[in-house]
Amino acid sequence: MDRKYLFTALVYAIVGLGLGIHMAASQDHGQLVTHAHIMLLGFVVSFFYALCHKLWLHEANCRLATLQFYAHQAGTLVLLICLFLLYARWVPEPVLGPILGIASVTVLLGMLAMAVMVVMRRAPGD
């Protein structure tokens, strides 16, 4: 699972940096919120999850780890796409608001699943 998270973290970093470079070159910072979410939720959180799996959760419950991975990735991807559409003013907020809410809750559920895996992890020597 750590390699999957590392790979997705790097993909999000490349996309986020590309968007940041585009905003700087065009001097249009309208996607600043989207850029920040790509870099933090996509890159940083995915990288953090990769570290957690590599260092502590290598024996984690496979089903819960898989569910957690897909909850985080699906929620993050939908959230980022909706933010992009919202800040590009291509789709109005009343349409995207409920989808953003569901995506945010999905990401939160992924975070809660990670917390459960960490709590369930036995300390060395137990």
PDB file of C-alpha atoms in Angstrom:
ATOM      1  CA  MET A   1       0.000   0.000   0.000  1.00  0.00           C
ATOM      2  CA  ASP A   2       2.918   2.363   0.673  1.00  0.00           C
ATOM      3  CA  ARG A   3       3.997   2.293  -2.993  1.00  0.00           C
ATOM      4  CA  LYS A   4       0.453   3.040  -4.184  1.00  0.00           C
ATOM      5  CA  TYR A   5       0.301   6.060  -1.906  1.00  0.00           C
ATOM      6  CA  LEU A   6       3.783   7.206  -2.908  1.00  0.00           C
ATOM      7  CA  PHE A   7       2.877   6.944  -6.587  1.00  0.00           C
ATOM      8  CA  THR A   8      -0.377   8.887  -6.186  1.00  0.00           C
ATOM      9  CA  ALA A   9       1.397  11.491  -4.033  1.00  0.00           C
ATOM     10  CA  LEU A  10       3.923  12.080  -6.806  1.00  0.00           C
ATOM     11  CA  VAL A  11       1.173  12.330  -9.436  1.00  0.00           C
ATOM     12  CA  TYR A  12      -0.641  14.924  -7.313  1.00  0.00           C
ATOM     13  CA  ALA A  13       2.639  16.824  -6.818  1.00  0.00           C
ATOM     14  CA  ILE A  14       3.241  16.954 -10.577  1.00  0.00           C
ATOM     15  CA  VAL A  15      -0.334  18.112 -11.261  1.00  0.00           C
ATOM     16  CA  GLY A  16      -0.193  20.677  -8.436  1.00  0.00           C
ATOM     17  CA  LEU A  17       3.155  22.061  -9.533  1.00  0.00           C
ATOM     18  CA  GLY A  18       1.932  22.219 -13.122  1.00  0.00           C
ATOM     19  CA  LEU A  19      -1.135  24.189 -12.063  1.00  0.00           C
ATOM     20  CA  GLY A  20       1.030  26.472  -9.914  1.00  0.00           C
ATOM     21  CA  ILE A  21       3.422  27.151 -12.790  1.00  0.00           C
ATOM     22  CA  HIS A  22       0.475  27.834 -15.102  1.00  0.00           C
ATOM     23  CA  MET A  23      -1.011  30.304 -12.599  1.00  0.00           C
ATOM     24  CA  ALA A  24       2.333  32.079 -12.215  1.00  0.00           C
ATOM     25  CA  ALA A  25       2.936  32.275 -15.960  1.00  0.00           C
ATOM     26  CA  SER A  26      -0.567  33.539 -16.716  1.00  0.00           C
ATOM     27  CA  GLN A  27      -0.675  35.790 -13.630  1.00  0.00           C
ATOM     28  CA  ASP A  28      -4.167  34.407 -13.017  1.00  0.00           C
ATOM     29  CA  HIS A  29      -4.347  32.974  -9.514  1.00  0.00           C
ATOM     30  CA  GLY A  30      -8.022  32.051  -9.668  1.00  0.00           C
ATOM     31  CA  GLN A  31      -7.233  28.386  -8.993  1.00  0.00           C
ATOM     32  CA  LEU A  32      -5.211  29.075  -5.833  1.00  0.00           C
ATOM     33  CA  VAL A  33      -7.639  27.109  -3.653  1.00  0.00           C
ATOM     34  CA  THR A  34      -7.541  24.160  -6.055  1.00  0.00           C
ATOM     35  CA  HIS A  35      -3.737  24.303  -6.166  1.00  0.00           C
ATOM     36  CA  ALA A  36      -3.516  24.337  -2.363  1.00  0.00           C
ATOM     37  CA  HIS A  37      -5.858  21.342  -2.064  1.00  0.00           C
ATOM     38  CA  ILE A  38      -3.928  19.383  -4.701  1.00  0.00           C
ATOM     39  CA  MET A  39      -0.655  19.995  -2.892  1.00  0.00           C
ATOM     40  CA  LEU A  40      -1.909  19.406   0.654  1.00  0.00           C
ATOM     41  CA  LEU A  41      -4.650  16.814   0.347  1.00  0.00           C
ATOM     42  CA  GLY A  42      -3.279  15.117  -2.746  1.00  0.00           C
ATOM     43  CA  PHE A  43       0.476  15.279  -2.245  1.00  0.00           C
ATOM     44  CA  VAL A  44       1.171  15.820   1.459  1.00  0.00           C
ATOM     45  CA  VAL A  45      -1.577  13.622   2.923  1.00  0.00           C
ATOM     46  CA  SER A  46      -0.949  10.812   0.405  1.00  0.00           C
ATOM     47  CA  PHE A  47       2.781  10.980   1.177  1.00  0.00           C
ATOM     48  CA  PHE A  48       2.012  10.906   4.912  1.00  0.00           C
ATOM     49  CA  TYR A  49      -0.164   7.826   4.386  1.00  0.00           C
ATOM     50  CA  ALA A  50       2.673   6.187   2.417  1.00  0.00           C
ATOM     51  CA  LEU A  51       5.011   6.778   5.358  1.00  0.00           C
ATOM     52  CA  CYS A  52       2.461   5.408   7.825  1.00  0.00           C
ATOM     53  CA  HIS A  53       2.065   2.230   5.798  1.00  0.00           C
ATOM     54  CA  LYS A  54       5.815   1.808   5.280  1.00  0.00           C
ATOM     55  CA  LEU A  55       6.857   2.448   8.870  1.00  0.00           C
ATOM     56  CA  TRP A  56       3.963   1.213  11.017  1.00  0.00           C
ATOM     57  CA  LEU A  57       1.140  -0.392   9.084  1.00  0.00           C
ATOM     58  CA  HIS A  58       2.880  -3.008   6.949  1.00  0.00           C
ATOM     59  CA  GLU A  59       0.723  -5.647   8.685  1.00  0.00           C
ATOM     60  CA  ALA A  60      -2.504  -3.609   8.532  1.00  0.00           C
ATOM     61  CA  ASN A  61      -5.889  -5.197   7.892  1.00  0.00           C
ATOM     62  CA  CYS A  62      -5.825  -5.614   4.121  1.00  0.00           C
ATOM     63  CA  ARG A  63      -9.539  -4.891   3.588  1.00  0.00           C
ATOM     64  CA  LEU A  64      -9.537  -1.781   5.741  1.00  0.00           C
ATOM     65  CA  ALA A  65      -6.302  -0.549   4.143  1.00  0.00           C
ATOM     66  CA  THR A  66      -7.749  -1.051   0.661  1.00  0.00           C
ATOM     67  CA  LEU A  67     -11.022   0.645   1.618  1.00  0.00           C
ATOM     68  CA  GLN A  68      -9.093   3.524   3.175  1.00  0.00           C
ATOM     69  CA  PHE A  69      -6.916   3.941   0.069  1.00  0.00           C
ATOM     70  CA  TYR A  70      -9.868   4.087  -2.314  1.00  0.00           C
ATOM     71  CA  ALA A  71     -11.914   6.353  -0.017  1.00  0.00           C
ATOM     72  CA  HIS A  72      -9.039   8.835   0.133  1.00  0.00           C
ATOM     73  CA  GLN A  73      -8.299   8.682  -3.589  1.00  0.00           C
ATOM     74  CA  ALA A  74     -11.920   8.862  -4.771  1.00  0.00           C
ATOM     75  CA  GLY A  75     -12.844  11.622  -2.333  1.00  0.00           C
ATOM     76  CA  THR A  76      -9.734  13.628  -3.142  1.00  0.00           C
ATOM     77  CA  LEU A  77     -10.108  13.292  -6.906  1.00  0.00           C
ATOM     78  CA  VAL A  78     -13.795  14.286  -6.903  1.00  0.00           C
ATOM     79  CA  LEU A  79     -13.093  17.179  -4.520  1.00  0.00           C
ATOM     80  CA  LEU A  80     -10.242  18.488  -6.676  1.00  0.00           C
ATOM     81  CA  ILE A  81     -12.214  18.240  -9.913  1.00  0.00           C
ATOM     82  CA  CYS A  82     -15.163  20.053  -8.318  1.00  0.00           C
ATOM     83  CA  LEU A  83     -12.905  22.782  -6.935  1.00  0.00           C
ATOM     84  CA  PHE A  84     -11.348  23.265 -10.360  1.00  0.00           C
ATOM     85  CA  LEU A  85     -14.782  23.542 -11.992  1.00  0.00           C
ATOM     86  CA  LEU A  86     -15.995  25.892  -9.254  1.00  0.00           C
ATOM     87  CA  TYR A  87     -13.042  28.296  -9.358  1.00  0.00           C
ATOM     88  CA  ALA A  88     -12.962  28.243 -13.166  1.00  0.00           C
ATOM     89  CA  ARG A  89     -16.600  29.372 -12.905  1.00  0.00           C
ATOM     90  CA  TRP A  90     -17.659  26.606 -15.283  1.00  0.00           C
ATOM     91  CA  VAL A  91     -20.213  25.094 -12.892  1.00  0.00           C
ATOM     92  CA  PRO A  92     -22.126  27.087 -10.240  1.00  0.00           C
ATOM     93  CA  GLU A  93     -21.705  26.432  -6.522  1.00  0.00           C
ATOM     94  CA  PRO A  94     -25.308  25.262  -5.974  1.00  0.00           C
ATOM     95  CA  VAL A  95     -24.581  22.358  -8.331  1.00  0.00           C
ATOM     96  CA  LEU A  96     -21.134  21.521  -6.944  1.00  0.00           C
ATOM     97  CA  GLY A  97     -21.814  22.195  -3.256  1.00  0.00           C
ATOM     98  CA  PRO A  98     -23.490  18.867  -2.466  1.00  0.00           C
ATOM     99  CA  ILE A  99     -20.859  16.943  -4.433  1.00  0.00           C
ATOM    100  CA  LEU A 100     -18.085  18.789  -2.597  1.00  0.00           C
ATOM    101  CA  GLY A 101     -19.765  17.907   0.689  1.00  0.00           C
ATOM    102  CA  ILE A 102     -19.929  14.207  -0.158  1.00  0.00           C
ATOM    103  CA  ALA A 103     -16.327  14.203  -1.393  1.00  0.00           C
ATOM    104  CA  SER A 104     -15.152  15.954   1.779  1.00  0.00           C
ATOM    105  CA  VAL A 105     -16.946  13.430   3.983  1.00  0.00           C
ATOM    106  CA  THR A 106     -15.417  10.597   1.935  1.00  0.00           C
ATOM    107  CA  VAL A 107     -11.935  12.017   2.559  1.00  0.00           C
ATOM    108  CA  LEU A 108     -12.793  12.346   6.258  1.00  0.00           C
ATOM    109  CA  LEU A 109     -13.927   8.704   6.373  1.00  0.00           C
ATOM    110  CA  GLY A 110     -10.610   7.741   4.801  1.00  0.00           C
ATOM    111  CA  MET A 111      -8.796   9.692   7.514  1.00  0.00           C
ATOM    112  CA  LEU A 112     -10.883   7.977  10.198  1.00  0.00           C
ATOM    113  CA  ALA A 113     -10.054   4.572   8.684  1.00  0.00           C
ATOM    114  CA  MET A 114      -6.351   5.475   8.868  1.00  0.00           C
ATOM    115  CA  ALA A 115      -6.797   6.450  12.513  1.00  0.00           C
ATOM    116  CA  VAL A 116      -8.474   3.094  13.216  1.00  0.00           C
ATOM    117  CA  MET A 117      -5.582   1.227  11.593  1.00  0.00           C
ATOM    118  CA  VAL A 118      -3.050   3.192  13.646  1.00  0.00           C
ATOM    119  CA  VAL A 119      -4.951   2.559  16.888  1.00  0.00           C
ATOM    120  CA  MET A 120      -5.367  -1.143  16.076  1.00  0.00           C
ATOM    121  CA  ARG A 121      -1.639  -1.491  15.372  1.00  0.00           C
ATOM    122  CA  ARG A 122       0.094  -3.274  18.211  1.00  0.00           C
ATOM    123  CA  ALA A 123       3.103  -1.605  19.749  1.00  0.00           C
ATOM    124  CA  PRO A 124       6.391  -3.514  19.415  1.00  0.00           C
ATOM    125  CA  GLY A 125       6.697  -6.122  22.151  1.00  0.00           C
ATOM    126  CA  ASP A 126       2.935  -6.512  22.725  1.00  0.00           C
TER     127      ASP A 126
END
